[in-house]
mmCIF file of C-alpha atoms in Angstrom:
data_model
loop_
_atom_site.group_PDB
_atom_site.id
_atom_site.type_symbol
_atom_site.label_atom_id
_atom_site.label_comp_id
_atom_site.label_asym_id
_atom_site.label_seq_id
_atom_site.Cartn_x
_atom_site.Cartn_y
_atom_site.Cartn_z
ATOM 1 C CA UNK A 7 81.385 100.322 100.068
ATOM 2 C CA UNK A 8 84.927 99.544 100.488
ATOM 3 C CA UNK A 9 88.088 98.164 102.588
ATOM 4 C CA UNK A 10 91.346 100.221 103.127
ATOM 5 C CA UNK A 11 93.547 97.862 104.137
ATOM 6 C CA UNK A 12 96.643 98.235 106.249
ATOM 7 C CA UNK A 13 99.687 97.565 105.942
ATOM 8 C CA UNK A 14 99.857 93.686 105.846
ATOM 9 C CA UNK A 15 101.609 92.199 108.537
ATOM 10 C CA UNK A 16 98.366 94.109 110.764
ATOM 11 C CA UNK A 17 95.974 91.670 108.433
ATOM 12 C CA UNK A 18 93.605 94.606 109.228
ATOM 13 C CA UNK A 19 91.489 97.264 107.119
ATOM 14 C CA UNK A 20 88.990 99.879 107.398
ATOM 15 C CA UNK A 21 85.487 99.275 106.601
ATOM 16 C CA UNK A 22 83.642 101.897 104.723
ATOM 17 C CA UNK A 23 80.007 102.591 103.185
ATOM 18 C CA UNK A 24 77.707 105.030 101.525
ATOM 19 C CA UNK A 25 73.899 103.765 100.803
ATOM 20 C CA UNK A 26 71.897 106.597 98.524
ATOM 21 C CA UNK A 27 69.009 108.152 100.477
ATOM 22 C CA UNK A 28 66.222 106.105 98.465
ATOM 23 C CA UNK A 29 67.579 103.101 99.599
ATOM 24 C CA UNK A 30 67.795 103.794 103.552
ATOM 25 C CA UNK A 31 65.856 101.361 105.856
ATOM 26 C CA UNK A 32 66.103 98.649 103.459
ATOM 27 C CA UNK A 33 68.465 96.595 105.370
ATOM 28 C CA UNK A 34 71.150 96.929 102.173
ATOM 29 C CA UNK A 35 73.645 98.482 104.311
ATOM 30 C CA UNK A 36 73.915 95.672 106.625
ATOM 31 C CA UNK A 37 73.855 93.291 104.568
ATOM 32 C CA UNK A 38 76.689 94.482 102.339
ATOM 33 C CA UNK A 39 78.812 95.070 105.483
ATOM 34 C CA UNK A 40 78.303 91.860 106.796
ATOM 35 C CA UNK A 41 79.133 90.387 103.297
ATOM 36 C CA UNK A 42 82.058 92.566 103.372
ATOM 37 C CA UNK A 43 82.999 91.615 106.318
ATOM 38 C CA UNK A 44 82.876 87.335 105.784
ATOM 39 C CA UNK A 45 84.820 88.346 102.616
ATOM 40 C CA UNK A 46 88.186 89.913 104.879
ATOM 41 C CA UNK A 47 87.876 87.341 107.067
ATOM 42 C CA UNK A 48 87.313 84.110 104.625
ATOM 43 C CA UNK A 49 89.309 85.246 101.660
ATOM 44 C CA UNK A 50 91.780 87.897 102.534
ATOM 45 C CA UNK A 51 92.267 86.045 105.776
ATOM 46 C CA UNK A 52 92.226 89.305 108.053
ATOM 47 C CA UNK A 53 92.569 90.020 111.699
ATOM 48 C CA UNK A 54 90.282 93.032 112.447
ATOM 49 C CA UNK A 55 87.928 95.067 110.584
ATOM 50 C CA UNK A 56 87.498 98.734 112.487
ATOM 51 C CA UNK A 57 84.582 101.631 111.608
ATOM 52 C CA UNK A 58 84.409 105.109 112.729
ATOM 53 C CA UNK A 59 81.446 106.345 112.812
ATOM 54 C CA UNK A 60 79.869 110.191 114.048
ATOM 55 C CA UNK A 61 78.069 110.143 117.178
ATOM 56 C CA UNK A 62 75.352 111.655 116.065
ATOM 57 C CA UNK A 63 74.542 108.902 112.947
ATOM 58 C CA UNK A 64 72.198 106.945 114.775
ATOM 59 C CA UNK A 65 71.259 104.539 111.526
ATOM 60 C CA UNK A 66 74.881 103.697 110.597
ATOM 61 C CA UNK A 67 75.676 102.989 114.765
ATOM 62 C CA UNK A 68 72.935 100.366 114.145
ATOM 63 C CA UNK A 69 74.202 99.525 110.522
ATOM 64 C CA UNK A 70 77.701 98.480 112.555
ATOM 65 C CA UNK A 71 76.408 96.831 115.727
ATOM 66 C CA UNK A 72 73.844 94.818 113.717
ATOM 67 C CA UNK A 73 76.834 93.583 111.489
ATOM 68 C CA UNK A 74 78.572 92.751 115.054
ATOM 69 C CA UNK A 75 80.964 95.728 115.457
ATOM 70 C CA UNK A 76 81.669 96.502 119.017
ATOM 71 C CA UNK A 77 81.784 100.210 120.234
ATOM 72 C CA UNK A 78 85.603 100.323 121.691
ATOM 73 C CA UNK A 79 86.433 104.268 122.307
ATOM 74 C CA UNK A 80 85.165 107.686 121.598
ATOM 75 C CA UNK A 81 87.818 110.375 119.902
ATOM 76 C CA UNK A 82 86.482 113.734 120.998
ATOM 77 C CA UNK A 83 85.869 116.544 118.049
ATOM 78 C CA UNK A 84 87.644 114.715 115.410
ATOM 79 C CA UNK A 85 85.598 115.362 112.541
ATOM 80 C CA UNK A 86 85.015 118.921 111.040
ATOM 81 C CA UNK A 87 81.248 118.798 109.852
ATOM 82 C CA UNK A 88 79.259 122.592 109.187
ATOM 83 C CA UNK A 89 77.836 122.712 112.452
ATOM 84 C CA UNK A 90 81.362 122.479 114.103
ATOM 85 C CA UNK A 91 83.759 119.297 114.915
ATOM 86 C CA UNK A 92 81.775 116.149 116.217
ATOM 87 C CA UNK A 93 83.155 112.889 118.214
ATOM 88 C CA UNK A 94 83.495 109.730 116.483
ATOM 89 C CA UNK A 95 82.497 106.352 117.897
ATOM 90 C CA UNK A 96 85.677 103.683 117.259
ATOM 91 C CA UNK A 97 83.737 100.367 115.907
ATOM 92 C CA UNK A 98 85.620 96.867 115.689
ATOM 93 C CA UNK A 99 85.217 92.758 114.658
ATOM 94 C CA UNK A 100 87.636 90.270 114.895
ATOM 95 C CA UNK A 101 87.941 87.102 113.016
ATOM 96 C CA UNK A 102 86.858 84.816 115.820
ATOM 97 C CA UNK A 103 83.991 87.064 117.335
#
């Protein structure tokens, strides 16, 4: 669970998340991002918070729009998984959403 935050005058950063397998459908994963996500807006006073996400990840699409991340684009074969490359959903929040 992390931010990678940009470059400041964007007051912006990347949300980002790994929940262990025994701990899926638990609700820990949303509730962390949505923490996460009060904390860069409320303390470190931030714009946006953006996701990217594989179209195929059904549970973490939820994870995002549950923590009120809007879809805003597709980017077609961007990520190199096994089976081949895979499109990635864009996410976003801003601070008065």
């Amino acid at each position: 669970m992390g931010l990678v935050l940009a470059p400041e005058r964007f007051r912006k950063a990347e949300i980002s998340y790994s929940i262990h397998p025994n701990c899926w459908n638990y609700g820990y994963a949303t509730e962390a991002v949505e923490r996460l996500i009060r904390f860069a807006f409320d303390t470190l006073q931030l714009h946006r918070i953006e996701a990217g996400v594989a179209v195929s990840n059904k549970a973490s699409i939820r994870v995002l729009e549950k923590a009120g991340l809007q879809r805003e684009g597709r980017h077609r074969k961007i990520l190199p998984l096994r089976d081949g490359w895979e499109d990635n959903y864009s996410y976003g929040i801003l601070s008065f959403d």
